[in-house]
PDB file of C-alpha atoms in Angstrom:
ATOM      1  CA  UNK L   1    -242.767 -53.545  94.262  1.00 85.00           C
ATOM      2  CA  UNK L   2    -240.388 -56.027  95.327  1.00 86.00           C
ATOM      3  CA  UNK L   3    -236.935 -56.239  93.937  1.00 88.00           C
ATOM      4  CA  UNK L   4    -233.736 -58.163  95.064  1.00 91.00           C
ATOM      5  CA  UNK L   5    -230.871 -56.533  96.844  1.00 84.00           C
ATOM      6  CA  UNK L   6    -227.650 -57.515  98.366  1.00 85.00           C
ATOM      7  CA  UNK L   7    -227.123 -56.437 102.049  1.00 84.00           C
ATOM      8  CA  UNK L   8    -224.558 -54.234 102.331  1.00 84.00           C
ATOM      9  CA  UNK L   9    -222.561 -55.568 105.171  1.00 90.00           C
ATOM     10  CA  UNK L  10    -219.203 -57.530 105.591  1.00 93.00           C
ATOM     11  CA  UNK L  11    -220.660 -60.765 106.845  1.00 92.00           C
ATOM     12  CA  UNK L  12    -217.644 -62.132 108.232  1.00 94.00           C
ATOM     13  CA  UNK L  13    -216.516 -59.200 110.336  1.00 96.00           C
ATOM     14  CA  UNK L  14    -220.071 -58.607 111.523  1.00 96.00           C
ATOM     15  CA  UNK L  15    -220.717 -62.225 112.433  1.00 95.00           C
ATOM     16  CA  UNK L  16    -217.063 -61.824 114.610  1.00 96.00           C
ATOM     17  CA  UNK L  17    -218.182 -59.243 116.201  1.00 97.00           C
ATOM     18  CA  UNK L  18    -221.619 -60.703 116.988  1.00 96.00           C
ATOM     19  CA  UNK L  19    -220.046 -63.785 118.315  1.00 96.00           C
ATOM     20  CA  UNK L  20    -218.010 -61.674 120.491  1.00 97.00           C
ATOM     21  CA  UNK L  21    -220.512 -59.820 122.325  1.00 97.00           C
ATOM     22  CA  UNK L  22    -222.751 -62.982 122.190  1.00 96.00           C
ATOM     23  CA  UNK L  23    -219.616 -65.069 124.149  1.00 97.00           C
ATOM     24  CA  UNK L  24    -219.449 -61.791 126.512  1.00 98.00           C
ATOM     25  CA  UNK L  25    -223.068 -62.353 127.334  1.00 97.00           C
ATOM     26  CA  UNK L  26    -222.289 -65.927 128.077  1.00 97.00           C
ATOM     27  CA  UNK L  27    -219.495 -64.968 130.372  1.00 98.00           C
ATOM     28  CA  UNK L  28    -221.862 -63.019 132.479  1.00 98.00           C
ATOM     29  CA  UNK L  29    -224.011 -65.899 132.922  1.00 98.00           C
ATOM     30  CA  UNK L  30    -221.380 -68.026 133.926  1.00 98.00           C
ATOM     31  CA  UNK L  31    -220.325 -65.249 136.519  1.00 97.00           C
ATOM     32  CA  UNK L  32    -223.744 -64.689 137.858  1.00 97.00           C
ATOM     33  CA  UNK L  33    -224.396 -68.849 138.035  1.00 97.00           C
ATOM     34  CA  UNK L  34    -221.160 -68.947 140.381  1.00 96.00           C
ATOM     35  CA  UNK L  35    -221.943 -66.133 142.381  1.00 97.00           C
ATOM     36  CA  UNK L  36    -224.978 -67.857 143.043  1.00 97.00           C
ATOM     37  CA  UNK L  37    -224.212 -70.958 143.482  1.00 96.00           C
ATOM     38  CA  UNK L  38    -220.178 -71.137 144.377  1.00 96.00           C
ATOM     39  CA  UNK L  39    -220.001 -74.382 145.332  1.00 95.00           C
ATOM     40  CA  UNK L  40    -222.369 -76.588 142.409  1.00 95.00           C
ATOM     41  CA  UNK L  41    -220.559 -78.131 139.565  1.00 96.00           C
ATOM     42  CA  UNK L  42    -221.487 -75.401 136.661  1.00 96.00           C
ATOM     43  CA  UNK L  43    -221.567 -77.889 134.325  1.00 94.00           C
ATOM     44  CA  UNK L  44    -224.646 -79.726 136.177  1.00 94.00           C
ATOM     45  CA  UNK L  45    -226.254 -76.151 135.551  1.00 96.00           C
ATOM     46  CA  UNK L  46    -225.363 -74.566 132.684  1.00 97.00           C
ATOM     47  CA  UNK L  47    -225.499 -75.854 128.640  1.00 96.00           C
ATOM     48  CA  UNK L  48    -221.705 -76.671 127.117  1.00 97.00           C
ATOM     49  CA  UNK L  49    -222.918 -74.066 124.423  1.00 96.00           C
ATOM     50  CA  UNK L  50    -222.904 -71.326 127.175  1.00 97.00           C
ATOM     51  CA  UNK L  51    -220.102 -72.929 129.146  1.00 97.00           C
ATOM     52  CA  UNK L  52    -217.937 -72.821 125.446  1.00 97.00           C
ATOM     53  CA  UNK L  53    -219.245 -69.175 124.643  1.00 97.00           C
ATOM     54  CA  UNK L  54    -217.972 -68.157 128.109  1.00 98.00           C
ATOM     55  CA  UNK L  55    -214.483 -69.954 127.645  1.00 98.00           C
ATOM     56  CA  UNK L  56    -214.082 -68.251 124.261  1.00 97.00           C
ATOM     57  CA  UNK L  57    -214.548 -64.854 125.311  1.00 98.00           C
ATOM     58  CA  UNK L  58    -212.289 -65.579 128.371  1.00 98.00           C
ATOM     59  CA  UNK L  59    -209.833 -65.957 125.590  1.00 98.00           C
ATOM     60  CA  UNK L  60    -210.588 -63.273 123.788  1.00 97.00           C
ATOM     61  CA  UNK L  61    -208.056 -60.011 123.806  1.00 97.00           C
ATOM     62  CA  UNK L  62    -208.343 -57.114 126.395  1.00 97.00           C
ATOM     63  CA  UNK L  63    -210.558 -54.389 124.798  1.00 97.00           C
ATOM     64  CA  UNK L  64    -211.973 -57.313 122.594  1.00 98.00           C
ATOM     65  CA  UNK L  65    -215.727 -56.515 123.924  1.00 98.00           C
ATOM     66  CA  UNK L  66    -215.181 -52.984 123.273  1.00 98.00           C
ATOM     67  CA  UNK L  67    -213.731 -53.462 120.050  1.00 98.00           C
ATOM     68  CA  UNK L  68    -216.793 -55.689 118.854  1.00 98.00           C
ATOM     69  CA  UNK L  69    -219.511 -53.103 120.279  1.00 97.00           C
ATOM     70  CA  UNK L  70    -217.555 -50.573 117.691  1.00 97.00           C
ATOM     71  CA  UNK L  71    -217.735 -52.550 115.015  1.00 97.00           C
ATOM     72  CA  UNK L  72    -221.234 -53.545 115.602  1.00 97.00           C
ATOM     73  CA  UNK L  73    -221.826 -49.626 116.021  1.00 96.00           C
ATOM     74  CA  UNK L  74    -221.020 -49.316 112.130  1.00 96.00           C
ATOM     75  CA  UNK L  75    -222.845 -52.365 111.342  1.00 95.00           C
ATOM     76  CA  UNK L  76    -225.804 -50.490 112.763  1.00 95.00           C
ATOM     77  CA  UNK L  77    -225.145 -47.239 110.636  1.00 94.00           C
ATOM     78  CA  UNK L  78    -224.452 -49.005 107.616  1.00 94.00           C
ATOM     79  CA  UNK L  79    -228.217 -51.851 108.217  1.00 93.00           C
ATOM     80  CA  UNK L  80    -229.806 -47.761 108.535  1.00 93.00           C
ATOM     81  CA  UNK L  81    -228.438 -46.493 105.294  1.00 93.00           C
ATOM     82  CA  UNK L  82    -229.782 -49.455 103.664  1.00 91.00           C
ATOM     83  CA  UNK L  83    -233.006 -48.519 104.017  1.00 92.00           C
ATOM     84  CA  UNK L  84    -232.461 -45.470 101.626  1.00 90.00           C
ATOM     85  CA  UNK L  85    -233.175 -47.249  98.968  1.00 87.00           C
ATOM     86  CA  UNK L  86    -236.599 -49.691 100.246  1.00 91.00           C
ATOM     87  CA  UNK L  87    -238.433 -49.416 102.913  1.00 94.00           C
ATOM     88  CA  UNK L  88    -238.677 -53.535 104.223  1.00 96.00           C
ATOM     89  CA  UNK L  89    -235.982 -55.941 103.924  1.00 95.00           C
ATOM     90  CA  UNK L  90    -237.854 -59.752 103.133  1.00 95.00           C
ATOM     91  CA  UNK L  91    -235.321 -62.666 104.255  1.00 94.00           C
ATOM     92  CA  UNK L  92    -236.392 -66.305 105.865  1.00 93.00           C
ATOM     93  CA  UNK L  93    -236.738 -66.093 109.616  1.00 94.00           C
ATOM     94  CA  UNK L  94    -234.503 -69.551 109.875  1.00 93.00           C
ATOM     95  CA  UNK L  95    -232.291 -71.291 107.371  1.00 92.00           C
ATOM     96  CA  UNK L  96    -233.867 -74.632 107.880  1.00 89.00           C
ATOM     97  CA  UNK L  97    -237.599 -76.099 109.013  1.00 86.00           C
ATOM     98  CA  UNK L  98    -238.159 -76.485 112.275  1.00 84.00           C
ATOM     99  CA  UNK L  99    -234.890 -78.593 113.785  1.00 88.00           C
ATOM    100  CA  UNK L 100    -235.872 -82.209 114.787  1.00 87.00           C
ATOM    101  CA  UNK L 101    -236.126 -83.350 118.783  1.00 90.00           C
ATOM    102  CA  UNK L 102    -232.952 -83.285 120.296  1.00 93.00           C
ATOM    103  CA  UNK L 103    -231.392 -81.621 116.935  1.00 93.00           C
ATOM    104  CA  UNK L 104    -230.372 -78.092 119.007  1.00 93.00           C
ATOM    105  CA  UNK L 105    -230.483 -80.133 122.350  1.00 94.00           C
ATOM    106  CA  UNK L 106    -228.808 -78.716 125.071  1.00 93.00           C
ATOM    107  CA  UNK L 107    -226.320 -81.335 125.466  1.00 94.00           C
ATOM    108  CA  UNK L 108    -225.118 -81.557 122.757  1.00 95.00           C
ATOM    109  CA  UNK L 109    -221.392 -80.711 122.818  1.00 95.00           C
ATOM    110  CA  UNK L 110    -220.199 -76.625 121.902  1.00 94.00           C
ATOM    111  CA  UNK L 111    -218.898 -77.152 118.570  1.00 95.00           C
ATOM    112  CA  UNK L 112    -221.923 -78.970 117.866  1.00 96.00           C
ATOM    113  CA  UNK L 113    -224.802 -77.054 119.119  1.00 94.00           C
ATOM    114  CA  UNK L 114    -222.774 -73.693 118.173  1.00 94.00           C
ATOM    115  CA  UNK L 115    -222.287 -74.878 114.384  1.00 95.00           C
ATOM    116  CA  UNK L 116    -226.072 -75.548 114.259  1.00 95.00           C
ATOM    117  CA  UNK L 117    -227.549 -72.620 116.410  1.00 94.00           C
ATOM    118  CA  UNK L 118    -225.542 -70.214 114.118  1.00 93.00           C
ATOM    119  CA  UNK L 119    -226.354 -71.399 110.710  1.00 92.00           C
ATOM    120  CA  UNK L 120    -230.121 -71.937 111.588  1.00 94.00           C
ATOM    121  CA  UNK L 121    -230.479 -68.109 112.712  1.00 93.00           C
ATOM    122  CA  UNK L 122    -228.350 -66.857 110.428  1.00 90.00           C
ATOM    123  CA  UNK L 123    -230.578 -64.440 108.917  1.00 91.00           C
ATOM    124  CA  UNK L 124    -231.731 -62.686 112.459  1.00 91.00           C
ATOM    125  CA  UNK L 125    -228.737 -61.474 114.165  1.00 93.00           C
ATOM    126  CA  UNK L 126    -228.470 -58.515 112.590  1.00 92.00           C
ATOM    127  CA  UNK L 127    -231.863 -56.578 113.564  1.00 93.00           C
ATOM    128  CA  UNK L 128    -230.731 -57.848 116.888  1.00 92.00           C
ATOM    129  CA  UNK L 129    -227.033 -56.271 116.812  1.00 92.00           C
ATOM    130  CA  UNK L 130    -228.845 -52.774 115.025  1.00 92.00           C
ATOM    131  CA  UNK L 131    -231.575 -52.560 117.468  1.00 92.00           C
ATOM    132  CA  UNK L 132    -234.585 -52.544 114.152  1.00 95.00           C
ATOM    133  CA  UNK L 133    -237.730 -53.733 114.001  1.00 97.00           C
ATOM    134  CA  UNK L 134    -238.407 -56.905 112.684  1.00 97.00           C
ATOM    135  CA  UNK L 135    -241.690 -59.428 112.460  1.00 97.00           C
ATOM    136  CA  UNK L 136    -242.060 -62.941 111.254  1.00 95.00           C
ATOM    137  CA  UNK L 137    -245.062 -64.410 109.964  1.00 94.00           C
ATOM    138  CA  UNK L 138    -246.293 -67.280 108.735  1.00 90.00           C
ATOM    139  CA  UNK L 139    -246.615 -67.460 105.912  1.00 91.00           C
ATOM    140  CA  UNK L 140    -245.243 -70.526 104.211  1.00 87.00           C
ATOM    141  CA  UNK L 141    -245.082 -74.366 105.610  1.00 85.00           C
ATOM    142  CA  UNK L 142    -242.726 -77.488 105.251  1.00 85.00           C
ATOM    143  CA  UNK L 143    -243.699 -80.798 103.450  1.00 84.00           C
ATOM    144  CA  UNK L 144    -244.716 -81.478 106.894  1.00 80.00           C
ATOM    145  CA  UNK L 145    -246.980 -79.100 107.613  1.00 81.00           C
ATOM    146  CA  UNK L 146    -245.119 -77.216 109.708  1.00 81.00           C
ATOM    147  CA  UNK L 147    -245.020 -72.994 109.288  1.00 82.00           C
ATOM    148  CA  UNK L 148    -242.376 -71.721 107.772  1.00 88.00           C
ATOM    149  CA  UNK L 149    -241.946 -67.853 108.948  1.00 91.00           C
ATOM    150  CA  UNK L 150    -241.279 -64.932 106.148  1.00 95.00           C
ATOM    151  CA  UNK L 151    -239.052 -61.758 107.857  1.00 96.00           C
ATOM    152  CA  UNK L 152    -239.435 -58.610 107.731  1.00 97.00           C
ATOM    153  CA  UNK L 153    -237.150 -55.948 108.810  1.00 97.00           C
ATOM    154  CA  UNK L 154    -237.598 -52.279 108.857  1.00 96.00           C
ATOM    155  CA  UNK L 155    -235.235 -49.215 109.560  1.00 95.00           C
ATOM    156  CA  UNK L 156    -235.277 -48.165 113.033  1.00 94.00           C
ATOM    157  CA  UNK L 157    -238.404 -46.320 114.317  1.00 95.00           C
ATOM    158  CA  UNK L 158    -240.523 -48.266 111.828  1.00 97.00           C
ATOM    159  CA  UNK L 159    -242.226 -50.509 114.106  1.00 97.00           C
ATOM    160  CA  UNK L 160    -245.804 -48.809 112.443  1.00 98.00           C
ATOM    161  CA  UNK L 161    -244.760 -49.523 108.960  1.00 98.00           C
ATOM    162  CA  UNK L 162    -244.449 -53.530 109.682  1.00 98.00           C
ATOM    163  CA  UNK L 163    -247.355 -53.765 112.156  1.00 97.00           C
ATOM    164  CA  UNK L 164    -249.395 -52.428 109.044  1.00 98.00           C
ATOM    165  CA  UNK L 165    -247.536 -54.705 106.734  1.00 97.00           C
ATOM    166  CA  UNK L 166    -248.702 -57.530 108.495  1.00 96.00           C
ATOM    167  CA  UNK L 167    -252.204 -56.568 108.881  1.00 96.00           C
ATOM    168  CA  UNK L 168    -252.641 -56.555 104.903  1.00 96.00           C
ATOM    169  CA  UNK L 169    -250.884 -59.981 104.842  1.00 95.00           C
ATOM    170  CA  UNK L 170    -253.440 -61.560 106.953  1.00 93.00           C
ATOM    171  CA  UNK L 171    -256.032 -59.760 105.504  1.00 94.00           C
ATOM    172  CA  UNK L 172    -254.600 -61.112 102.121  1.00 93.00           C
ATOM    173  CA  UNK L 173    -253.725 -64.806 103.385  1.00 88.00           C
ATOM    174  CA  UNK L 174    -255.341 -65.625 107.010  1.00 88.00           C
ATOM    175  CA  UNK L 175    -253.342 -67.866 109.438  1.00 82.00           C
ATOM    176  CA  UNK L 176    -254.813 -67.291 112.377  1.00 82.00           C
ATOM    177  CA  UNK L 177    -257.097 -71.007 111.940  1.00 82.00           C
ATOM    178  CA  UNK L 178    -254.585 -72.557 109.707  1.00 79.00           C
ATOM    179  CA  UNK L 179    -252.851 -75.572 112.004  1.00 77.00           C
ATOM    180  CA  UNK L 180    -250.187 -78.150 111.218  1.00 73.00           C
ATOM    181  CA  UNK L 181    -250.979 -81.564 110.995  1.00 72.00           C
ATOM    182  CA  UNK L 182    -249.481 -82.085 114.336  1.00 71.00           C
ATOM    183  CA  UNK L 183    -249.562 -79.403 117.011  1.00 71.00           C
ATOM    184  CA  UNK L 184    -250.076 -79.186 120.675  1.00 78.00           C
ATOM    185  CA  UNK L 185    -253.850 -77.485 120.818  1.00 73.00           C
TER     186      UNK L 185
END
């Protein structure tokens, strides 16, 4: 049966936290890129979204990092209880169709890119942040033909449970010969 249900989860202090660790990942690039190359202009070499993410967290608090893995710790415990009352958790995979050339483009400046990257994945950073299972498959498509991906997200450990989920979806609605009107094969 399939019912509707309200995650569980503040989405404003999980989505700080996320950014958090996501600008602490950023920072390591930017360390690794000029311990590699010490004397290029990082700009020439890195995206202003990664350049921005580094700055941010560079700003951020001492013990910010720390404090963000902790709250993403509950975040985790709280996505787990969730799945006390269903088993798989349906969402979109992305917010929008597929993004336009040069829509997400990697020059484009940090506010920019960030305010798009975020609100197109919005629905996928939190399998990410509580290490679960999660599939997407195709099973819709766009006015242009494009597929539109349906996700699925288990409780941790339940890897089995979606890999047999999606072998009754194809059975149900095949997509491995179904193509777009424009694709690359």
């Amino acid at each position: 049966s399939v019912s509707e249900a309200r995650i569980a989860i503040d989405g404003a202090g999980f989505e700080a936290a996320f950014f958090t660790l996501w600008a602490a990942g950023a920072a390591e690039i930017v360390q690794s890129v000029r311990a590699a190359a010490p004397d290029a202009p990082i700009d020439q070499l890195l995206e202003p979204l990664t350049l921005g993410l580094a700055a941010e967290y560079a700003a951020a608090p001492p013990g910010a990092l720390e404090e963000a893995v902790g709250a993403l710790r509950l975040y985790e415990r709280q996505y787990a209880a969730m799945f006390s009352d269903f088993d798989v958790l349906l969402t979109p995979v992305l917010a929008a169709p597929p993004p336009r050339i040069g829509e997400l483009a990697p020059d484009l400046p940090m506010e920019v890119g960030f305010a798009r990257v975020r609100e197109y994945v919005a629905y996928t950073p939190l399998e990410n942040a509580a290490g679960a299972p999660a599939m997407s498959l195709p099973l819709g498509e766009s006015r242009d033909g494009l597929p539109i991906g349906a996700h699925f997200a288990a409780a941790q450990g339940q890897e089995r449970l979606l890999l047999e989920l999606a072998y009754e979806l194809e059975m149900a609605r095949p997509w491995a010969q179904r193509r777009p009107t424009v694709w690359a094969g």
